[in-house]
């Protein structure tokens, strides 16, 4: 409770440290003042005792001078000796007055009752000594008036010396004792001051150590922790945190430091994530760019190959047509059979040429978006019958059978009938082109969920798996583009474009049909089922 209350704030700790420092300073000052006061008192007593001793010595000297002048006056009476005796008497009285004045000052200065009593006793002793001197002075004056002054003065002086010497010596001894006691007190005071001073220094050091251990060490350690954490963050270690202890201002600053470090760590994580995302984006865009470049190269290669094939496809029928015309026109009167045969060849080549031109026109229109769909609701089985009738001669010429299957005669679609017919004509033509003689090409239709599914299935050589992703690309004719009868590579691309315009999907699988050990290709066209208000009667 004490730690939580008193040490809860740095201000309180600083105030406590300052208070302790002030108290220690005040106590040291007070002790020093007391020591100096006691020393001053003892020194004052010593000086006073020595001064009084000096005054007693002066009194003794002045009394001796007076006695000497009294003997001299008694032996040689004259005005000068009388004046000297008077001066000696006055000097002795002055010495007594100075001593009495000094004693009075000491009595007033000393507050100790014992010292004042001693001073008063000494004052009475000096007063008796002064009284004895005054008596001596009167007796000396009387002895000088006698017929034999020398004898009288000696007697008086002997009597005075017998009564005056003892008290004066006792007074001087008392002053010497007082001075000695004062010196002893000063030495003891010095020893006590040194001893207590050392004890005070030890206590101050102990208090300083305790305060440092209780208040300062934790503060210094926490400041060092903050400095070390700041240095670690400066080196890039944003996960550095400080253990927060206490509830003071420094603890609050440490908590804020941790929040700052966490904020920096989050920003660093976001920056790293952003850099990673940027790198991934750059890598993805680079890969896309490389793929686009590859596609452009492939398209460019396919276009060059396409134009070569177009030139070949157009030149061959024209060459045949011109050759037939020249051969037929050589005789002056061509036979009717030769003319008919030549016209049939020219017709076949012209139709093939017309078909190629139509394909090119359709692909050009699809790219420019000029083809508009003429949608109408019609039955799927009727579409399949039309496709079978148009492609049956081609299939028979290739030695193939063409079969259709439509389980529901009411299955209808909303589409452009002509374009769909051309699409399935092209799909059937591809199936016939790549199927060996004796096989069957199947044309099937069914409903699967919300879709009308029409499949063209053959049992031909199939398509390599590595070429399947490219079969719907325009001008794609396989990896080598040299397979016989591959065409211009626009049929499947055009079919996909038409199906997409109808909102459907076209899929191709290689090896999906046929029997055991047989390959084959299955092209699936999925078209949306018409909305409910388009009824079968509307289709019929």
Short mmCIF file of C-alpha atoms in Angstrom, two decimals:
data_model
loop_
_atom_site.label_atom_id
_atom_site.label_comp_id
_atom_site.label_asym_id
_atom_site.label_seq_id
_atom_site.Cartn_x
_atom_site.Cartn_y
_atom_site.Cartn_z
CA UNK A 1 0.00 0.00 0.00
CA UNK A 2 2.90 2.29 0.78
CA UNK A 3 4.53 1.55 -2.57
CA UNK A 4 1.31 2.08 -4.47
CA UNK A 5 0.48 5.32 -2.68
CA UNK A 6 3.79 7.05 -2.21
CA UNK A 7 5.60 5.73 -5.27
CA UNK A 8 2.70 5.86 -7.71
CA UNK A 9 3.99 9.04 -9.33
CA UNK A 10 7.38 10.29 -10.40
CA UNK A 11 6.45 13.69 -9.00
CA UNK A 12 5.89 12.07 -5.60
CA UNK A 13 9.23 10.27 -5.85
CA UNK A 14 11.07 13.42 -6.85
CA UNK A 15 9.31 15.33 -4.06
CA UNK A 16 10.31 12.64 -1.58
CA UNK A 17 13.92 12.70 -2.77
CA UNK A 18 13.96 16.50 -2.57
CA UNK A 19 12.37 16.42 0.88
CA UNK A 20 14.93 13.92 2.13
CA UNK A 21 17.73 16.02 0.66
CA UNK A 22 16.31 19.15 2.30
CA UNK A 23 15.85 17.35 5.62
CA UNK A 24 19.38 15.95 5.51
CA UNK A 25 20.73 19.38 4.62
CA UNK A 26 18.65 21.04 7.35
CA UNK A 27 19.69 18.44 9.92
CA UNK A 28 23.33 18.82 8.94
CA UNK A 29 23.04 22.60 9.10
CA UNK A 30 21.29 22.45 12.47
CA UNK A 31 23.89 20.06 13.85
CA UNK A 32 26.63 22.29 12.51
CA UNK A 33 24.99 25.38 14.01
CA UNK A 34 24.58 23.64 17.37
CA UNK A 35 28.16 22.43 17.30
CA UNK A 36 29.41 25.84 16.33
CA UNK A 37 27.22 27.41 19.06
CA UNK A 38 28.53 25.04 21.70
CA UNK A 39 32.09 25.56 20.49
CA UNK A 40 31.54 29.30 20.49
CA UNK A 41 30.20 29.14 24.04
CA UNK A 42 33.15 27.12 25.27
CA UNK A 43 35.57 29.34 23.40
CA UNK A 44 33.87 32.39 24.89
CA UNK A 45 34.27 30.88 28.37
CA UNK A 46 37.90 30.10 27.64
CA UNK A 47 38.59 33.60 26.35
CA UNK A 48 36.71 35.14 29.27
CA UNK A 49 38.63 33.03 31.80
CA UNK A 50 41.93 33.92 30.16
CA UNK A 51 40.93 37.60 30.06
CA UNK A 52 39.95 37.54 33.74
CA UNK A 53 43.20 35.77 34.54
CA UNK A 54 45.07 38.51 32.74
CA UNK A 55 43.10 41.15 34.68
CA UNK A 56 43.93 39.41 37.96
CA UNK A 57 47.56 39.44 36.90
CA UNK A 58 47.24 43.14 36.16
CA UNK A 59 45.64 43.72 39.57
CA UNK A 60 48.46 41.79 41.20
CA UNK A 61 50.97 43.89 39.29
CA UNK A 62 49.22 47.12 40.13
CA UNK A 63 49.11 46.14 43.82
CA UNK A 64 52.81 45.37 43.68
CA UNK A 65 53.49 48.73 42.07
CA UNK A 66 51.43 50.44 44.74
CA UNK A 67 53.35 48.64 47.53
CA UNK A 68 56.68 49.55 45.93
CA UNK A 69 55.65 53.23 45.61
CA UNK A 70 54.40 53.19 49.21
CA UNK A 71 57.80 51.96 50.47
CA UNK A 72 59.59 54.45 48.26
CA UNK A 73 57.41 57.31 49.51
CA UNK A 74 57.93 56.17 53.12
CA UNK A 75 61.67 56.14 52.64
CA UNK A 76 61.94 59.27 50.50
CA UNK A 77 58.90 61.48 51.04
CA UNK A 78 58.51 64.03 48.28
CA UNK A 79 55.84 65.51 46.06
CA UNK A 80 56.94 63.34 43.17
CA UNK A 81 56.76 60.11 45.18
CA UNK A 82 53.35 61.14 46.52
CA UNK A 83 52.17 61.72 42.96
CA UNK A 84 53.53 58.35 41.90
CA UNK A 85 51.79 56.69 44.86
CA UNK A 86 48.51 58.35 43.92
CA UNK A 87 48.94 57.22 40.31
CA UNK A 88 49.71 53.65 41.45
CA UNK A 89 46.60 53.68 43.68
CA UNK A 90 44.48 54.92 40.79
CA UNK A 91 45.91 52.29 38.44
CA UNK A 92 45.09 49.56 40.98
CA UNK A 93 41.53 50.84 41.39
CA UNK A 94 41.17 51.04 37.61
CA UNK A 95 42.30 47.42 37.33
CA UNK A 96 39.68 46.42 39.91
CA UNK A 97 36.99 48.32 38.01
CA UNK A 98 37.92 46.63 34.71
CA UNK A 99 37.76 43.23 36.37
CA UNK A 100 34.40 44.03 37.93
CA UNK A 101 33.09 45.30 34.57
CA UNK A 102 34.30 42.13 32.85
CA UNK A 103 32.62 39.98 35.49
CA UNK A 104 29.37 41.93 35.04
CA UNK A 105 29.50 41.40 31.29
CA UNK A 106 30.17 37.70 31.74
CA UNK A 107 27.26 37.35 34.15
CA UNK A 108 24.96 38.99 31.63
CA UNK A 109 26.34 37.01 28.66
CA UNK A 110 26.22 33.54 30.16
CA UNK A 111 22.73 32.04 30.35
CA UNK A 112 23.89 29.08 32.44
CA UNK A 113 22.76 29.59 36.04
CA UNK A 114 25.80 27.74 37.39
CA UNK A 115 28.15 29.98 35.48
CA UNK A 116 26.34 33.07 36.65
CA UNK A 117 26.61 31.88 40.29
CA UNK A 118 30.33 31.30 39.84
CA UNK A 119 30.74 34.73 38.32
CA UNK A 120 28.82 36.30 41.21
CA UNK A 121 31.05 34.50 43.76
CA UNK A 122 34.15 35.71 41.98
CA UNK A 123 32.71 39.20 41.94
CA UNK A 124 32.34 39.09 45.74
CA UNK A 125 35.90 37.85 46.09
CA UNK A 126 37.20 40.69 43.93
CA UNK A 127 35.05 43.12 45.90
CA UNK A 128 36.70 41.91 49.16
CA UNK A 129 40.11 42.21 47.53
CA UNK A 130 39.27 45.74 46.48
CA UNK A 131 38.03 46.53 49.95
CA UNK A 132 41.28 45.20 51.40
CA UNK A 133 43.21 47.39 48.99
CA UNK A 134 41.21 50.42 50.01
CA UNK A 135 41.89 49.60 53.63
CA UNK A 136 45.56 49.21 52.73
CA UNK A 137 45.49 52.59 51.04
CA UNK A 138 44.07 54.26 54.18
CA UNK A 139 46.53 52.45 56.43
CA UNK A 140 49.43 53.45 54.17
CA UNK A 141 48.24 57.07 54.29
CA UNK A 142 48.08 56.87 58.11
CA UNK A 143 51.52 55.21 58.31
CA UNK A 144 53.03 57.93 56.12
CA UNK A 145 51.73 60.49 58.59
CA UNK A 146 53.60 58.86 61.53
CA UNK A 147 57.10 59.91 62.60
CA UNK A 148 58.56 56.64 61.32
CA UNK A 149 56.62 56.04 58.09
CA UNK A 150 58.91 53.34 56.70
CA UNK A 151 58.35 50.98 59.60
CA UNK A 152 54.62 51.61 59.62
CA UNK A 153 54.34 51.07 55.89
CA UNK A 154 56.22 47.78 56.07
CA UNK A 155 53.99 46.52 58.83
CA UNK A 156 50.86 47.54 56.94
CA UNK A 157 52.13 45.92 53.75
CA UNK A 158 53.04 42.71 55.58
CA UNK A 159 49.59 42.52 57.14
CA UNK A 160 47.97 43.24 53.72
CA UNK A 161 50.12 40.67 51.97
CA UNK A 162 49.13 38.05 54.52
CA UNK A 163 45.39 38.66 53.90
CA UNK A 164 45.47 39.59 50.20
CA UNK A 165 47.80 37.00 48.63
CA UNK A 166 45.68 33.92 49.43
CA UNK A 167 42.37 35.12 47.95
CA UNK A 168 44.15 36.56 44.91
CA UNK A 169 45.96 33.28 44.27
CA UNK A 170 42.72 31.37 44.77
CA UNK A 171 40.94 33.62 42.26
CA UNK A 172 43.69 33.19 39.70
CA UNK A 173 43.65 29.43 40.25
CA UNK A 174 39.90 29.39 39.71
CA UNK A 175 40.30 31.28 36.46
CA UNK A 176 43.04 28.89 35.36
CA UNK A 177 40.74 25.97 36.23
CA UNK A 178 37.89 27.59 34.31
CA UNK A 179 40.14 28.09 31.28
CA UNK A 180 41.35 24.49 31.49
CA UNK A 181 37.78 23.21 31.79
CA UNK A 182 36.81 25.30 28.80
CA UNK A 183 39.68 23.80 26.81
CA UNK A 184 38.63 20.31 27.86
CA UNK A 185 35.06 21.05 26.84
CA UNK A 186 36.23 22.33 23.45
CA UNK A 187 38.25 19.16 22.87
CA UNK A 188 35.34 16.97 23.93
CA UNK A 189 33.02 18.98 21.75
CA UNK A 190 35.39 18.53 18.83
CA UNK A 191 35.55 14.79 19.46
CA UNK A 192 31.76 14.56 19.73
CA UNK A 193 31.34 16.66 16.61
CA UNK A 194 33.68 14.42 14.64
CA UNK A 195 32.05 11.27 15.99
CA UNK A 196 28.50 12.43 15.33
CA UNK A 197 29.56 13.89 12.02
CA UNK A 198 30.87 10.52 10.92
CA UNK A 199 27.70 8.86 12.20
CA UNK A 200 25.64 11.44 10.28
CA UNK A 201 27.63 10.82 7.11
CA UNK A 202 27.12 7.07 7.52
CA UNK A 203 23.40 7.55 8.12
CA UNK A 204 23.16 9.88 5.11
CA UNK A 205 24.92 7.28 2.95
CA UNK A 206 22.61 4.58 4.27
CA UNK A 207 19.54 6.72 3.57
CA UNK A 208 20.90 7.50 0.09
CA UNK A 209 21.46 3.79 -0.61
CA UNK A 210 17.99 2.91 0.67
CA UNK A 211 16.36 5.65 -1.40
CA UNK A 212 18.30 4.60 -4.48
CA UNK A 213 17.36 0.97 -3.92
CA UNK A 214 13.72 1.84 -3.29
CA UNK A 215 13.23 4.71 -5.73
CA UNK A 216 16.16 5.37 -7.99
CA UNK A 217 17.27 1.93 -9.15
CA UNK A 218 13.94 0.97 -10.73
CA UNK A 219 13.78 4.36 -12.41
CA UNK A 220 17.32 4.06 -13.78
CA UNK A 221 16.70 0.47 -14.92
CA UNK A 222 13.48 1.41 -16.71
CA UNK A 223 15.15 4.38 -18.40
CA UNK A 224 17.92 2.01 -19.51
CA UNK A 225 15.25 -0.42 -20.83
CA UNK A 226 13.63 2.39 -22.82
CA UNK A 227 17.00 3.41 -24.25
CA UNK A 228 17.83 -0.20 -25.20
CA UNK A 229 14.38 -0.70 -26.79
CA UNK A 230 14.73 2.54 -28.76
CA UNK A 231 18.14 1.40 -30.01
CA UNK A 232 16.67 -2.00 -31.00
CA UNK A 233 13.85 -0.35 -32.94
CA UNK A 234 16.39 1.92 -34.61
CA UNK A 235 18.17 -1.27 -35.79
CA UNK A 236 14.92 -2.47 -37.37
CA UNK A 237 13.62 -4.80 -34.64
CA UNK A 238 10.06 -3.46 -34.57
CA UNK A 239 8.88 -6.44 -32.47
CA UNK A 240 10.73 -5.04 -29.44
CA UNK A 241 8.49 -4.39 -26.42
CA UNK A 242 9.14 -3.07 -22.89
CA UNK A 243 7.83 -4.77 -19.76
CA UNK A 244 5.64 -2.08 -18.16
CA UNK A 245 5.77 -2.05 -14.35
CA UNK A 246 4.24 0.52 -12.07
CA UNK A 247 1.67 3.23 -12.60
CA UNK A 248 3.76 6.39 -12.82
CA UNK A 249 4.47 8.79 -15.66
CA UNK A 250 7.41 6.73 -16.91
CA UNK A 251 5.22 3.61 -17.01
CA UNK A 252 2.70 5.57 -19.07
CA UNK A 253 5.51 6.66 -21.41
CA UNK A 254 6.68 3.03 -21.68
CA UNK A 255 3.14 1.89 -22.53
CA UNK A 256 2.93 4.58 -25.20
CA UNK A 257 6.34 3.44 -26.46
CA UNK A 258 4.97 -0.10 -26.82
CA UNK A 259 1.94 1.21 -28.70
CA UNK A 260 4.24 3.19 -30.98
CA UNK A 261 6.37 0.09 -31.58
CA UNK A 262 3.24 -1.97 -32.33
CA UNK A 263 2.06 0.72 -34.75
CA UNK A 264 5.45 0.69 -36.45
CA UNK A 265 5.36 -3.11 -36.63
CA UNK A 266 1.91 -3.04 -38.21
CA UNK A 267 3.03 -0.42 -40.71
CA UNK A 268 6.11 -2.48 -41.49
CA UNK A 269 3.95 -5.58 -41.98
CA UNK A 270 1.61 -3.65 -44.24
CA UNK A 271 4.60 -2.31 -46.15
CA UNK A 272 6.07 -5.80 -46.52
CA UNK A 273 2.69 -7.13 -47.60
CA UNK A 274 2.30 -4.24 -50.05
CA UNK A 275 5.79 -4.90 -51.42
CA UNK A 276 4.99 -8.60 -51.71
CA UNK A 277 1.68 -7.83 -53.40
CA UNK A 278 3.43 -5.37 -55.72
CA UNK A 279 6.06 -7.96 -56.55
CA UNK A 280 3.36 -10.55 -57.17
CA UNK A 281 1.47 -8.07 -59.35
CA UNK A 282 4.64 -7.23 -61.27
CA UNK A 283 5.40 -10.92 -61.69
CA UNK A 284 1.82 -11.62 -62.78
CA UNK A 285 1.81 -8.71 -65.22
CA UNK A 286 5.21 -9.79 -66.50
CA UNK A 287 3.93 -13.31 -67.00
CA UNK A 288 0.81 -11.93 -68.70
CA UNK A 289 2.98 -9.73 -70.91
CA UNK A 290 5.17 -12.68 -71.82
CA UNK A 291 2.08 -14.80 -72.51
CA UNK A 292 0.61 -11.97 -74.57
CA UNK A 293 3.86 -11.69 -76.49
CA UNK A 294 3.80 -15.43 -77.03
CA UNK A 295 0.20 -15.25 -78.18
CA UNK A 296 1.04 -12.36 -80.49
CA UNK A 297 3.91 -14.35 -81.91
CA UNK A 298 1.61 -17.34 -82.37
CA UNK A 299 -1.08 -15.16 -83.92
CA UNK A 300 1.47 -13.58 -86.21
CA UNK A 301 2.74 -17.00 -87.17
CA UNK A 302 -0.83 -18.24 -87.68
CA UNK A 303 -1.71 -15.20 -89.78
CA UNK A 304 1.35 -15.70 -91.98
CA UNK A 305 0.49 -19.36 -92.32
CA UNK A 306 -3.16 -18.41 -92.91
CA UNK A 307 -2.29 -16.08 -95.77
CA UNK A 308 -0.05 -18.77 -97.24
CA UNK A 309 -2.90 -21.28 -97.03
CA UNK A 310 -5.40 -18.78 -98.42
CA UNK A 311 -3.09 -18.13 -101.35
CA UNK A 312 -2.74 -21.85 -101.89
CA UNK A 313 -6.48 -22.52 -101.47
CA UNK A 314 -7.41 -19.73 -103.86
CA UNK A 315 -4.70 -20.48 -106.39
CA UNK A 316 -5.46 -24.20 -106.64
CA UNK A 317 -9.15 -23.86 -107.66
CA UNK A 318 -8.33 -21.04 -110.03
CA UNK A 319 -5.52 -23.08 -111.59
CA UNK A 320 -7.85 -26.05 -112.01
CA UNK A 321 -10.59 -23.83 -113.46
CA UNK A 322 -8.19 -22.17 -115.91
CA UNK A 323 -6.72 -25.54 -116.85
CA UNK A 324 -10.13 -27.05 -117.54
CA UNK A 325 -11.12 -24.03 -119.60
CA UNK A 326 -7.92 -24.20 -121.67
CA UNK A 327 -8.23 -27.94 -122.23
CA UNK A 328 -11.88 -27.64 -123.18
CA UNK A 329 -11.25 -24.78 -125.61
CA UNK A 330 -8.36 -26.46 -127.44
CA UNK A 331 -10.47 -28.45 -129.91
CA UNK A 332 -12.33 -26.42 -132.50
CA UNK A 333 -15.54 -28.25 -131.66
CA UNK A 334 -15.37 -29.52 -128.05
CA UNK A 335 -17.50 -32.49 -127.33
CA UNK A 336 -20.53 -32.06 -125.15
CA UNK A 337 -19.27 -34.66 -122.69
CA UNK A 338 -15.98 -32.80 -122.29
CA UNK A 339 -17.81 -29.49 -121.79
CA UNK A 340 -20.06 -31.02 -119.17
CA UNK A 341 -17.16 -32.63 -117.34
CA UNK A 342 -15.19 -29.38 -117.44
CA UNK A 343 -18.16 -27.40 -116.20
CA UNK A 344 -18.68 -29.86 -113.37
CA UNK A 345 -15.03 -29.50 -112.32
CA UNK A 346 -15.27 -25.73 -112.61
CA UNK A 347 -18.50 -25.77 -110.59
CA UNK A 348 -16.93 -27.92 -107.84
CA UNK A 349 -13.84 -25.74 -107.63
CA UNK A 350 -15.90 -22.55 -107.77
CA UNK A 351 -18.13 -23.77 -104.93
CA UNK A 352 -15.10 -24.62 -102.87
CA UNK A 353 -13.64 -21.23 -103.62
CA UNK A 354 -16.98 -19.59 -102.80
CA UNK A 355 -17.12 -21.51 -99.50
CA UNK A 356 -13.65 -20.30 -98.55
CA UNK A 357 -14.53 -16.72 -99.45
CA UNK A 358 -17.72 -16.98 -97.41
CA UNK A 359 -15.70 -18.28 -94.45
CA UNK A 360 -13.33 -15.34 -94.72
CA UNK A 361 -16.25 -12.94 -94.98
CA UNK A 362 -17.94 -14.40 -91.93
CA UNK A 363 -14.80 -14.23 -89.81
CA UNK A 364 -14.21 -10.64 -90.92
CA UNK A 365 -17.77 -9.69 -90.00
CA UNK A 366 -17.50 -11.41 -86.64
CA UNK A 367 -14.36 -9.48 -85.81
CA UNK A 368 -15.94 -6.17 -86.82
CA UNK A 369 -19.23 -6.94 -85.06
CA UNK A 370 -21.29 -6.38 -88.22
CA UNK A 371 -23.26 -9.63 -87.90
CA UNK A 372 -26.70 -9.13 -86.35
CA UNK A 373 -28.62 -12.15 -85.08
CA UNK A 374 -32.17 -12.69 -86.30
CA UNK A 375 -33.59 -14.61 -83.36
CA UNK A 376 -36.68 -16.74 -83.55
CA UNK A 377 -38.15 -19.69 -81.66
CA UNK A 378 -37.79 -23.00 -83.53
CA UNK A 379 -37.61 -26.72 -82.82
CA UNK A 380 -34.22 -28.34 -82.36
CA UNK A 381 -35.14 -31.53 -84.18
CA UNK A 382 -36.01 -29.52 -87.31
CA UNK A 383 -32.59 -27.85 -87.14
CA UNK A 384 -30.90 -31.24 -86.87
CA UNK A 385 -32.87 -32.56 -89.87
CA UNK A 386 -31.78 -29.56 -91.95
CA UNK A 387 -28.15 -30.10 -90.97
CA UNK A 388 -28.39 -33.82 -91.82
CA UNK A 389 -29.93 -33.13 -95.23
CA UNK A 390 -27.28 -30.52 -96.13
CA UNK A 391 -24.30 -32.59 -94.91
CA UNK A 392 -25.47 -36.08 -95.87
CA UNK A 393 -23.94 -35.93 -99.39
CA UNK A 394 -20.61 -34.89 -97.91
CA UNK A 395 -20.73 -37.72 -95.40
CA UNK A 396 -21.65 -40.30 -98.02
CA UNK A 397 -18.86 -39.07 -100.30
CA UNK A 398 -16.47 -39.75 -97.40
CA UNK A 399 -17.95 -43.18 -96.76
CA UNK A 400 -19.56 -42.17 -93.47
CA UNK A 401 -23.03 -42.39 -91.98
CA UNK A 402 -24.74 -39.39 -90.34
CA UNK A 403 -27.31 -40.06 -87.63
CA UNK A 404 -29.39 -37.66 -85.50
CA UNK A 405 -31.04 -38.27 -82.12
CA UNK A 406 -33.50 -35.90 -80.40
CA UNK A 407 -35.55 -37.61 -77.64
CA UNK A 408 -38.01 -34.71 -77.33
CA UNK A 409 -39.69 -33.45 -80.45
CA UNK A 410 -40.88 -30.34 -78.55
CA UNK A 411 -37.35 -29.18 -77.63
CA UNK A 412 -37.01 -25.57 -78.83
CA UNK A 413 -34.44 -22.79 -78.74
CA UNK A 414 -34.58 -19.03 -79.28
CA UNK A 415 -31.73 -18.31 -81.73
CA UNK A 416 -30.71 -17.32 -85.24
CA UNK A 417 -31.55 -20.48 -87.19
CA UNK A 418 -29.33 -19.77 -90.20
CA UNK A 419 -26.24 -19.07 -88.13
CA UNK A 420 -26.80 -22.15 -85.96
CA UNK A 421 -27.30 -24.28 -89.06
CA UNK A 422 -24.02 -22.97 -90.55
CA UNK A 423 -22.32 -23.60 -87.19
CA UNK A 424 -23.42 -27.24 -87.03
CA UNK A 425 -22.70 -27.68 -90.73
CA UNK A 426 -19.12 -26.67 -89.99
CA UNK A 427 -18.93 -28.96 -86.93
CA UNK A 428 -20.27 -31.90 -88.93
CA UNK A 429 -17.87 -31.10 -91.79
CA UNK A 430 -14.95 -31.21 -89.31
CA UNK A 431 -16.19 -34.53 -87.94
CA UNK A 432 -16.48 -35.97 -91.46
CA UNK A 433 -13.06 -34.62 -92.42
CA UNK A 434 -11.30 -36.31 -89.50
CA UNK A 435 -13.22 -39.63 -89.41
CA UNK A 436 -12.10 -42.76 -91.26
CA UNK A 437 -14.49 -44.39 -93.77
CA UNK A 438 -17.08 -46.73 -92.36
CA UNK A 439 -17.66 -44.77 -89.14
CA UNK A 440 -20.74 -42.82 -88.06
CA UNK A 441 -21.06 -39.18 -87.10
CA UNK A 442 -23.69 -38.62 -84.43
CA UNK A 443 -25.74 -35.44 -84.04
CA UNK A 444 -27.58 -35.53 -80.69
CA UNK A 445 -29.80 -33.09 -78.75
CA UNK A 446 -31.20 -33.20 -75.21
CA UNK A 447 -32.24 -30.97 -72.34
CA UNK A 448 -30.03 -30.83 -69.24
CA UNK A 449 -31.43 -28.56 -66.58
CA UNK A 450 -31.91 -25.07 -67.95
CA UNK A 451 -29.85 -25.77 -71.06
CA UNK A 452 -30.43 -27.31 -74.48
CA UNK A 453 -27.39 -29.48 -75.23
CA UNK A 454 -26.46 -30.39 -78.83
CA UNK A 455 -23.49 -32.70 -79.40
CA UNK A 456 -21.56 -33.60 -82.57
CA UNK A 457 -19.67 -36.84 -81.92
CA UNK A 458 -17.27 -38.68 -84.20
CA UNK A 459 -14.90 -41.64 -83.95
CA UNK A 460 -11.97 -40.14 -85.76
CA UNK A 461 -8.33 -39.59 -84.92
CA UNK A 462 -9.09 -37.06 -82.17
CA UNK A 463 -7.14 -33.98 -81.15
CA UNK A 464 -3.87 -34.12 -79.17
CA UNK A 465 -4.34 -33.00 -75.57
CA UNK A 466 -1.73 -30.25 -75.88
CA UNK A 467 -3.70 -28.70 -78.76
CA UNK A 468 -7.13 -28.72 -77.08
CA UNK A 469 -6.65 -25.31 -75.34
CA UNK A 470 -5.97 -23.67 -78.73
CA UNK A 471 -8.66 -25.19 -80.96
CA UNK A 472 -10.96 -22.15 -80.61
CA UNK A 473 -8.23 -19.68 -81.51
CA UNK A 474 -8.59 -18.15 -84.95
CA UNK A 475 -6.22 -19.40 -87.61
CA UNK A 476 -5.05 -22.24 -85.33
CA UNK A 477 -4.43 -25.39 -87.37
CA UNK A 478 -2.56 -27.55 -84.93
CA UNK A 479 1.01 -27.43 -83.71
CA UNK A 480 2.42 -27.94 -87.21
CA UNK A 481 -0.49 -26.73 -89.30
CA UNK A 482 0.35 -29.32 -91.91
CA UNK A 483 -2.40 -31.89 -91.37
CA UNK A 484 -4.32 -32.58 -94.49
CA UNK A 485 -7.70 -30.95 -94.71
CA UNK A 486 -7.28 -28.79 -91.67
CA UNK A 487 -8.73 -25.74 -93.47
CA UNK A 488 -7.99 -22.17 -92.49
CA UNK A 489 -8.44 -22.62 -88.76
CA UNK A 490 -11.50 -20.36 -88.59
CA UNK A 491 -14.40 -22.82 -88.35
CA UNK A 492 -14.26 -23.53 -84.59
CA UNK A 493 -13.38 -19.91 -83.81
CA UNK A 494 -16.45 -18.76 -85.76
CA UNK A 495 -18.59 -21.43 -84.07
CA UNK A 496 -17.49 -20.24 -80.63
CA UNK A 497 -18.23 -16.64 -81.54
CA UNK A 498 -21.77 -17.52 -82.71
CA UNK A 499 -22.53 -19.65 -79.63
CA UNK A 500 -21.21 -16.92 -77.31
CA UNK A 501 -23.43 -14.36 -79.06
CA UNK A 502 -26.41 -16.59 -78.27
CA UNK A 503 -25.45 -16.67 -74.58
CA UNK A 504 -24.32 -20.28 -74.68
CA UNK A 505 -21.14 -22.28 -74.34
CA UNK A 506 -19.18 -24.58 -76.63
CA UNK A 507 -16.94 -27.35 -75.30
CA UNK A 508 -14.71 -29.91 -76.99
CA UNK A 509 -13.41 -33.21 -75.68
CA UNK A 510 -10.95 -35.50 -77.42
CA UNK A 511 -11.36 -39.28 -77.06
CA UNK A 512 -14.82 -38.87 -75.47
CA UNK A 513 -16.72 -41.02 -77.98
CA UNK A 514 -16.40 -44.26 -79.86
CA UNK A 515 -16.11 -47.79 -78.74
CA UNK A 516 -13.30 -49.73 -77.19
CA UNK A 517 -9.94 -48.83 -78.43
CA UNK A 518 -11.30 -46.00 -80.53
CA UNK A 519 -10.58 -42.33 -80.23
CA UNK A 520 -12.88 -39.55 -81.32
CA UNK A 521 -13.96 -36.00 -80.66
CA UNK A 522 -17.14 -34.66 -79.08
CA UNK A 523 -18.15 -31.02 -79.56
CA UNK A 524 -20.89 -29.89 -77.14
CA UNK A 525 -22.97 -26.75 -77.67
CA UNK A 526 -25.03 -25.55 -74.70
CA UNK A 527 -27.79 -22.99 -75.32
CA UNK A 528 -30.18 -21.49 -72.76
CA UNK A 529 -33.72 -22.80 -72.60
CA UNK A 530 -36.26 -20.20 -73.84
CA UNK A 531 -38.24 -18.20 -71.27
CA UNK A 532 -41.57 -19.75 -70.17
CA UNK A 533 -43.79 -17.48 -72.32
CA UNK A 534 -42.19 -18.86 -75.50
CA UNK A 535 -44.49 -21.83 -75.98
CA UNK A 536 -44.27 -24.74 -78.31
CA UNK A 537 -47.17 -23.35 -80.35
CA UNK A 538 -45.16 -20.16 -80.89
CA UNK A 539 -42.26 -22.28 -82.14
CA UNK A 540 -44.53 -24.25 -84.48
#
